[in-house]
XYZ file of C-alpha atoms in Angstrom:
519
model
C 17.743 -38.156 18.960
C 16.409 -37.984 15.040
C 14.507 -41.402 15.846
C 12.455 -40.083 19.052
C 11.767 -36.873 16.850
C 10.416 -38.956 14.094
C 8.284 -41.118 16.463
C 7.060 -38.363 17.993
C 5.719 -36.903 14.549
C 3.942 -40.198 14.077
C 2.675 -40.151 17.507
C 1.096 -36.592 16.923
C -0.337 -37.720 13.345
C -1.875 -40.945 15.162
C -3.498 -38.884 18.041
C -4.788 -36.265 15.727
C -6.126 -38.946 13.265
C -7.809 -40.889 16.086
C -9.038 -37.545 17.979
C -10.115 -35.954 14.634
C -13.305 -34.251 15.734
C -11.956 -33.245 18.615
C -8.595 -31.902 16.997
C -10.948 -30.126 14.286
C -12.906 -28.423 16.911
C -9.813 -26.952 18.525
C -8.367 -25.889 15.572
C -11.446 -24.135 14.020
C -11.759 -22.053 17.305
C -8.285 -21.047 16.760
C -8.720 -20.355 13.039
C -12.161 -18.504 13.747
C -10.487 -16.371 16.434
C -7.555 -15.216 14.043
C -9.602 -14.987 10.849
C -12.118 -12.751 12.943
C -9.434 -9.712 12.298
C -9.994 -9.947 8.569
C -12.683 -6.800 9.013
C -10.046 -4.625 10.950
C -7.649 -5.052 8.317
C -6.737 -1.893 6.437
C -4.531 -0.693 3.503
C -2.380 2.107 4.022
C -0.288 3.750 0.942
C 0.799 7.007 2.462
C 4.430 7.980 2.494
C 4.402 8.092 6.398
C 3.268 4.615 6.615
C 6.887 3.325 5.623
C 8.041 4.984 9.100
C 7.961 3.349 12.337
C 5.644 5.079 14.994
C 9.013 6.193 16.907
C 10.680 7.342 14.022
C 12.097 11.149 14.338
C 11.314 12.078 11.197
C 7.369 10.833 11.546
C 7.581 12.611 14.918
C 8.862 15.561 13.687
C 6.132 15.445 11.003
C 3.217 14.939 13.184
C 4.598 17.597 15.528
C 4.338 20.027 12.115
C 0.606 18.759 11.426
C -0.221 19.312 15.146
C 0.995 22.665 14.742
C 0.147 23.983 11.291
C -2.723 21.607 10.320
C -2.827 18.925 7.593
C -0.677 19.591 4.390
C -2.155 17.202 2.194
C -4.258 19.155 -0.514
C -6.124 18.324 -3.551
C -5.243 20.380 -6.652
C -7.675 20.846 -9.264
C -6.077 22.273 -12.227
C -8.560 23.778 -14.961
C -7.155 24.552 -18.598
C -9.998 26.953 -20.465
C -9.205 28.676 -23.786
C -8.919 32.284 -21.966
C -8.568 32.144 -18.110
C -9.479 35.840 -18.086
C -12.670 35.634 -19.541
C -16.033 36.346 -17.814
C -17.893 33.386 -18.842
C -14.867 31.294 -17.714
C -14.474 33.078 -14.305
C -18.157 32.729 -13.533
C -18.146 28.874 -14.026
C -14.550 28.868 -11.921
C -16.682 30.662 -9.298
C -19.558 27.981 -9.319
C -17.258 25.352 -9.280
C -15.312 26.811 -5.977
C -18.933 27.240 -4.353
C -20.035 23.766 -5.507
C -16.749 22.461 -3.589
C -17.059 24.587 -0.580
C -20.580 23.332 -0.293
C -20.495 19.721 -0.956
C -17.194 18.483 0.319
C -16.774 16.787 3.522
C -13.744 17.071 6.167
C -13.189 20.518 4.290
C -10.906 23.170 5.504
C -10.740 25.722 2.788
C -10.911 26.156 -0.767
C -8.236 28.664 -2.335
C -8.842 29.682 -5.927
C -8.683 32.984 -8.070
C -12.178 33.455 -6.677
C -11.230 33.967 -2.932
C -7.617 34.759 -2.858
C -6.185 37.389 -0.548
C -6.009 40.712 -2.352
C -4.438 43.241 -0.463
C -3.566 46.675 -1.763
C -3.524 50.141 -0.647
C -5.619 53.335 -1.736
C -4.206 56.677 -0.287
C -3.914 55.742 3.299
C -6.348 52.795 3.227
C -5.103 49.194 3.267
C -7.669 47.128 1.583
C -7.804 43.323 2.110
C -10.593 41.403 -0.124
C -11.377 38.444 -1.987
C -9.716 38.684 -5.456
C -12.913 38.424 -7.246
C -15.366 40.040 -4.544
C -15.953 43.096 -6.946
C -16.515 40.915 -10.169
C -15.158 42.580 -13.541
C -18.060 43.874 -15.424
C -15.916 45.014 -18.597
C -12.636 44.444 -20.512
C -11.171 47.242 -18.725
C -11.601 45.811 -15.260
C -10.897 42.366 -16.729
C -7.441 43.759 -18.059
C -6.948 45.242 -14.614
C -7.273 41.610 -12.953
C -5.130 39.922 -15.335
C -2.284 42.273 -14.782
C -2.713 42.365 -10.779
C -2.762 38.215 -10.851
C -0.011 38.057 -12.915
C 2.099 40.544 -11.114
C 1.491 38.662 -7.746
C 4.451 36.042 -7.075
C 1.881 34.587 -4.415
C -0.480 33.398 -7.450
C 2.120 32.590 -9.941
C 2.432 28.641 -10.216
C 0.216 28.209 -7.101
C -3.382 29.496 -8.321
C -2.217 30.497 -12.081
C 0.492 29.090 -14.375
C 3.193 31.628 -15.595
C 1.893 31.502 -18.989
C -1.828 32.078 -17.468
C -3.016 28.757 -19.444
C -3.886 26.779 -16.244
C -5.654 27.863 -12.978
C -6.223 25.976 -9.909
C -8.335 25.264 -6.847
C -6.401 23.967 -3.802
C -8.552 21.803 -1.597
C -7.054 21.503 2.036
C -8.918 19.164 4.063
C -9.707 19.634 7.716
C -6.842 18.225 10.328
C -9.879 17.504 12.884
C -12.295 16.115 10.840
C -14.896 15.866 13.806
C -17.563 18.197 14.523
C -16.371 20.897 17.256
C -18.702 22.718 19.759
C -18.843 26.755 19.523
C -16.574 26.897 22.808
C -14.037 24.656 21.411
C -13.744 26.692 18.097
C -13.409 30.020 20.071
C -10.670 28.030 22.376
C -7.698 30.340 22.823
C -9.492 33.510 21.881
C -10.602 34.489 25.394
C -8.495 34.648 28.646
C -9.223 31.335 29.589
C -6.350 29.053 29.441
C -7.435 25.707 27.679
C -6.940 22.602 29.156
C -7.246 20.264 26.191
C -4.272 18.480 25.475
C -5.491 16.207 23.037
C -3.879 16.191 19.464
C -5.894 16.877 16.296
C -6.847 14.116 14.436
C -6.426 13.343 10.902
C -8.350 11.841 8.184
C -8.591 8.101 7.935
C -8.007 6.247 4.833
C -11.861 5.923 4.364
C -12.298 9.862 5.194
C -9.607 10.646 2.473
C -11.300 8.311 0.185
C -14.384 10.058 0.769
C -12.968 13.351 0.029
C -11.169 12.456 -3.072
C -14.625 10.978 -4.499
C -16.643 13.867 -3.543
C -13.980 16.237 -5.434
C -14.168 13.848 -8.505
C -18.061 13.958 -8.288
C -18.405 17.672 -8.424
C -15.870 17.994 -11.210
C -17.363 15.550 -13.633
C -20.249 18.270 -13.693
C -17.901 20.777 -15.040
C -15.649 19.125 -17.388
C -16.016 19.793 -20.947
C -14.144 20.685 -24.175
C -13.539 24.314 -22.828
C -13.123 23.310 -19.399
C -10.298 20.751 -19.269
C -10.120 19.542 -15.598
C -6.648 17.443 -14.096
C -7.060 16.399 -10.438
C -3.753 15.694 -8.468
C -2.003 15.723 -5.011
C -1.323 13.351 -2.477
C -4.871 12.203 -1.398
C -5.508 11.502 -4.820
C -2.175 9.572 -5.568
C -2.789 7.707 -2.370
C -6.243 6.818 -3.578
C -5.142 5.493 -6.696
C -2.448 3.422 -5.074
C -4.990 1.900 -2.710
C -7.320 0.840 -5.411
C -4.327 -0.719 -7.657
C -3.074 -2.622 -4.705
C -6.481 -3.835 -4.005
C -6.902 -5.262 -7.770
C -3.479 -6.458 -7.921
C -3.857 -8.545 -4.789
C -7.149 -9.998 -5.788
C -5.450 -10.994 -9.302
C -1.989 -11.913 -8.011
C -3.806 -14.315 -5.358
C -5.959 -15.725 -7.928
C -3.158 -16.138 -10.468
C -1.183 -18.007 -7.591
C -4.074 -20.229 -6.567
C -4.587 -21.148 -10.192
C -0.951 -22.178 -10.536
C -0.763 -23.991 -7.438
C -3.860 -25.884 -8.497
C -2.780 -26.544 -12.005
C 0.706 -27.994 -10.756
C -1.095 -30.080 -7.818
C -3.189 -31.626 -10.301
C -0.388 -32.353 -12.581
C 1.715 -34.113 -10.040
C -1.097 -36.156 -7.993
C -3.812 -36.345 -10.652
C -6.578 -36.608 -8.040
C -9.096 -34.115 -6.402
C -7.889 -34.481 -2.832
C -4.336 -33.824 -3.787
C -5.370 -30.473 -5.051
C -7.944 -29.721 -2.583
C -6.213 -30.747 0.770
C -3.033 -28.289 0.322
C -5.019 -25.666 -0.871
C -7.480 -25.945 2.288
C -4.002 -25.594 4.110
C -2.413 -22.665 2.319
C -5.915 -20.615 2.349
C -6.676 -20.739 5.847
C -2.930 -20.158 6.911
C -3.526 -16.995 4.515
C -6.440 -15.940 6.285
C -5.454 -16.411 9.490
C -1.904 -14.489 8.929
C -4.021 -11.257 7.398
C -6.192 -11.708 10.392
C -3.490 -11.214 12.980
C -2.359 -8.280 11.213
C -5.970 -7.043 11.912
C -6.111 -7.790 15.368
C -2.562 -6.101 15.856
C -3.742 -2.944 14.077
C -0.866 -3.393 11.327
C -1.882 -2.264 7.955
C -1.161 -3.653 4.370
C 1.167 -1.246 2.792
C 2.676 -1.052 -0.881
C 5.692 -3.723 0.015
C 3.285 -5.898 1.968
C 1.206 -6.386 -0.588
C 3.322 -9.255 -1.886
C 2.597 -11.248 1.303
C -0.628 -13.171 0.392
C 1.104 -14.481 -2.842
C 4.224 -15.310 -0.763
C 2.974 -17.278 1.499
C 0.510 -19.309 -0.784
C 3.836 -20.218 -2.901
C 5.866 -20.821 0.202
C 2.922 -22.668 2.257
C 2.357 -25.315 -0.059
C 5.397 -27.224 -0.127
C 4.838 -28.748 3.421
C 1.685 -30.092 2.186
C 2.794 -31.641 -1.025
C 5.905 -33.081 0.743
C 3.409 -35.015 3.156
C 0.839 -35.995 0.527
C 3.687 -37.197 -1.709
C 4.318 -39.663 1.033
C 1.153 -40.563 1.865
C -0.161 -41.527 -1.616
C 3.016 -43.590 -2.189
C 2.290 -45.399 1.050
C -1.532 -45.463 0.221
C -0.772 -47.016 -3.447
C 1.155 -49.707 -1.482
C -1.762 -51.390 0.328
C -1.314 -49.404 3.702
C -4.417 -48.124 5.167
C -5.127 -44.110 5.620
C -4.203 -43.906 9.003
C -1.161 -46.270 8.762
C 0.165 -44.302 5.492
C -0.493 -40.840 7.254
C 1.388 -41.830 10.383
C 4.311 -43.183 8.160
C 4.197 -40.015 6.324
C 4.455 -37.664 9.346
C 7.030 -39.955 11.067
C 9.040 -39.727 7.359
C 8.503 -35.903 6.500
C 7.460 -34.351 9.694
C 11.466 -33.241 10.743
C 12.453 -31.989 7.624
C 8.998 -30.120 7.564
C 9.628 -28.473 10.540
C 13.411 -27.619 9.820
C 12.571 -26.130 6.607
C 9.635 -23.962 8.456
C 11.913 -22.785 11.261
C 14.884 -22.085 8.902
C 12.478 -19.952 6.651
C 10.866 -18.346 9.424
C 14.040 -17.365 11.115
C 15.196 -15.994 7.545
C 12.315 -13.973 7.124
C 12.127 -12.307 10.971
C 15.628 -11.155 10.035
C 13.842 -8.140 8.282
C 11.840 -7.450 11.246
C 14.459 -4.955 12.580
C 14.383 -3.190 9.380
C 13.929 0.902 9.712
C 11.610 0.774 6.670
C 8.260 -0.065 8.530
C 6.417 -2.210 6.049
C 9.762 -4.305 5.372
C 9.906 -4.833 8.818
C 6.274 -5.745 9.088
C 6.742 -8.402 6.093
C 9.341 -10.254 8.146
C 7.423 -10.407 10.883
C 3.821 -11.376 9.518
C 5.468 -13.969 6.665
C 7.415 -15.770 9.602
C 4.279 -15.629 11.681
C 2.209 -17.083 8.232
C 5.298 -19.841 7.777
C 4.563 -20.876 11.311
C 0.881 -20.984 10.912
C 1.496 -22.941 7.875
C 3.310 -25.373 9.715
C 0.876 -25.728 12.575
C -2.146 -26.287 9.878
C 0.233 -28.849 8.071
C 0.889 -30.668 11.386
C -2.804 -30.462 12.573
C -5.470 -29.798 10.007
C -3.815 -31.770 6.974
C -4.285 -35.404 9.034
C -7.879 -34.169 10.145
C -8.941 -33.573 6.413
C -7.233 -36.760 5.268
C -9.203 -38.564 7.867
C -12.523 -36.881 7.273
C -12.383 -37.091 3.323
C -13.002 -40.106 1.154
C -9.407 -40.949 -0.534
C -9.489 -43.152 -3.648
C -7.291 -46.263 -3.951
C -7.740 -47.473 -7.366
C -5.292 -45.414 -9.027
C -2.130 -47.492 -8.300
C -1.407 -48.389 -12.094
C -1.660 -44.650 -13.139
C 0.280 -43.516 -10.229
C 2.832 -45.850 -10.820
C 3.321 -45.048 -14.690
C 3.389 -40.938 -14.024
C 6.127 -41.788 -10.971
C 8.311 -43.535 -13.684
C 7.897 -40.380 -15.990
C 8.844 -37.950 -13.194
C 11.546 -40.191 -11.872
C 13.280 -40.624 -15.164
C 13.356 -36.634 -15.417
C 15.008 -35.960 -12.215
C 17.636 -39.010 -13.170
C 18.415 -37.120 -16.399
C 18.776 -33.874 -14.542
C 21.336 -35.627 -11.988
C 22.991 -37.261 -14.511
C 23.767 -33.835 -16.209
C 24.943 -32.794 -13.043
C 27.221 -35.401 -12.444
C 28.438 -35.869 -15.703
C 29.170 -32.107 -16.742
C 30.503 -30.553 -13.656
C 32.816 -28.307 -15.092
C 30.628 -26.602 -17.634
C 27.668 -26.499 -14.809
C 30.270 -24.573 -12.291
C 31.540 -22.408 -15.320
C 27.854 -21.709 -16.367
C 26.939 -20.755 -12.594
C 29.777 -18.604 -12.360
C 29.386 -16.835 -15.373
C 25.643 -15.849 -14.567
C 26.771 -15.006 -10.766
C 29.362 -12.498 -12.488
C 26.692 -10.955 -14.467
C 24.401 -10.701 -11.737
C 26.589 -8.794 -9.725
C 27.212 -6.388 -12.202
C 23.529 -5.803 -12.869
C 23.169 -5.588 -9.258
C 25.498 -2.226 -8.953
C 23.045 -0.670 -11.707
C 20.229 -0.266 -9.195
C 19.109 2.890 -8.284
C 17.092 3.874 -5.242
C 14.394 5.985 -5.497
C 10.892 6.628 -3.711
C 8.198 8.282 -6.428
C 4.886 6.793 -5.440
C 3.691 8.203 -8.686
C 6.134 5.922 -10.893
C 4.583 3.067 -9.178
C 1.247 3.724 -11.350
C 0.875 2.756 -14.952
C 1.153 5.778 -17.212
C -2.287 5.183 -18.771
C -3.963 6.271 -15.315
C -5.758 9.684 -15.272
C -4.049 10.448 -11.859
C -0.491 9.923 -13.378
C -1.321 11.797 -16.259
C -2.954 14.704 -14.400
C -0.113 14.983 -11.646
C 2.271 14.978 -14.476
C 0.413 18.093 -16.492
C 0.350 19.983 -12.943
C 3.894 19.249 -12.347
C 4.841 20.378 -15.709
C 2.548 23.591 -16.048
C 2.451 24.490 -12.337
C 6.170 23.439 -10.608
C 4.732 20.681 -8.823
C 1.900 19.160 -6.839
C 3.785 18.336 -4.089
C 4.714 20.777 -1.470
C 7.717 21.128 1.079
C 7.646 23.082 4.384
C 10.316 24.507 6.332
C 9.905 25.302 9.751
C 12.089 28.140 11.034
C 12.851 28.794 14.780
C 14.031 32.143 15.910
C 15.337 30.635 19.296
C 13.580 33.376 21.319
C 9.868 35.022 21.987
C 8.882 37.201 18.971
C 12.322 36.336 17.029
C 10.342 36.210 13.632
C 9.529 40.065 14.321
C 13.304 41.175 14.293
C 14.613 43.136 11.310
C 17.519 40.890 11.135
C 15.272 37.873 10.914
C 12.767 38.982 8.403
C 15.843 40.055 5.929
C 17.291 36.548 6.420
C 13.985 35.121 5.863
C 13.866 37.217 2.914
C 17.000 36.270 1.464
C 16.425 32.519 1.688
C 13.126 32.861 -0.199
C 14.862 34.695 -3.215
C 17.379 32.004 -3.042
C 15.077 29.061 -3.121
C 13.015 30.766 -5.744
C 16.268 30.006 -7.908
C 16.252 26.600 -7.671
C 15.184 24.616 -10.796
C 13.969 21.254 -11.067
């Protein structure tokens, strides 16, 4: 059976070699179809991207957003010399107005400028914006300060406990599309709405546009007496996306450079570098294109996929080329050498690829969505690499000129590499006890170290401390008790149940207990 399989690989290589133009055309059609998905590929750095679409937690979260709107906010924290200063409050009002007028996809901006101010005067309940009547003198300014600091709804949200920071909270619209007047007034008349469509949420591109617009407006106000920090989930997500894109470019460049260097050291010829790189690059682009076609985004864990595929996929080509060049140096022509190479190496290459793909595919059942994606598309990439190694590599060998005048240099280099491998084998066979003892010690140390691993999910710590977004977030977390919110949904179980005194008392009690929690 093994002989028949090897003969089958030889026959395949010979057929491809003889029909190289026809094979190249068919392979180009397949590669072009897959790679055409690259423009559709997106990057998702959101926390909900770690969950499958059918995950109960994500379903509950989306139901919350459908009911109450988008919960991600951009927090602009400002530290002036004195918050309750008329000059600063005027600049704060200007910044507030600029944000309201220039930001896209905006739901609302909340700050001391328009915070709800509810108070009673005699028998009258007055509801107005906090700065609707701008303070004209020190007495009015002192009254404003007292009112703000005594209001628990403002403290640690719009102003820090020590009154050194104030914030502007930018909330994005949960329906970033333009609505007609009839749609805006839906639900306020006696006609029952028939629109069952769920709200749409900001895409990555729209979120990027919003964050960029906030930074642009804030840049016009920054100064020594107007220190600004910008944080919030959209800002961190935006920074993560930029970091992932930069890291992927860097890692792919380093991986390709390292592969090229070692290929040249091994083969000492341009074809020995170019041919494997063509195979791995086409395999990588095809895999990423497949992700784009299927609508699967690159996420934080899956950013290793390009570098991983480059490292794994090159091995099959190297295996074939090592035998091919060896046969070529011993006076075989290209066709005979490539046919022999695939007959010799086709079966082990196929088995290696199948077992690697199977091991990776085992991750496809992971409950963490990007880990499942990594298993599925890394396995697909390995199989695509096998296909291109079997078809594209013999085609390029047939079409490109291959030098055959390097026999003497190859022999001397082969002797050098063989001597290294023989020395390693000698150590393994003559010192087995020491090697086993050393390996056992390393395993014990590795197992002990594995028990020290802590599990956590804090995207902010994935960013270097030198980035502004991390510094700003840490400043806001330290002075305003956090930049991330948690919502608790209360279901009374009956209509108008929230209006019952017992329920209101329990809500108040819960709020008081939650307020006692410390970080």
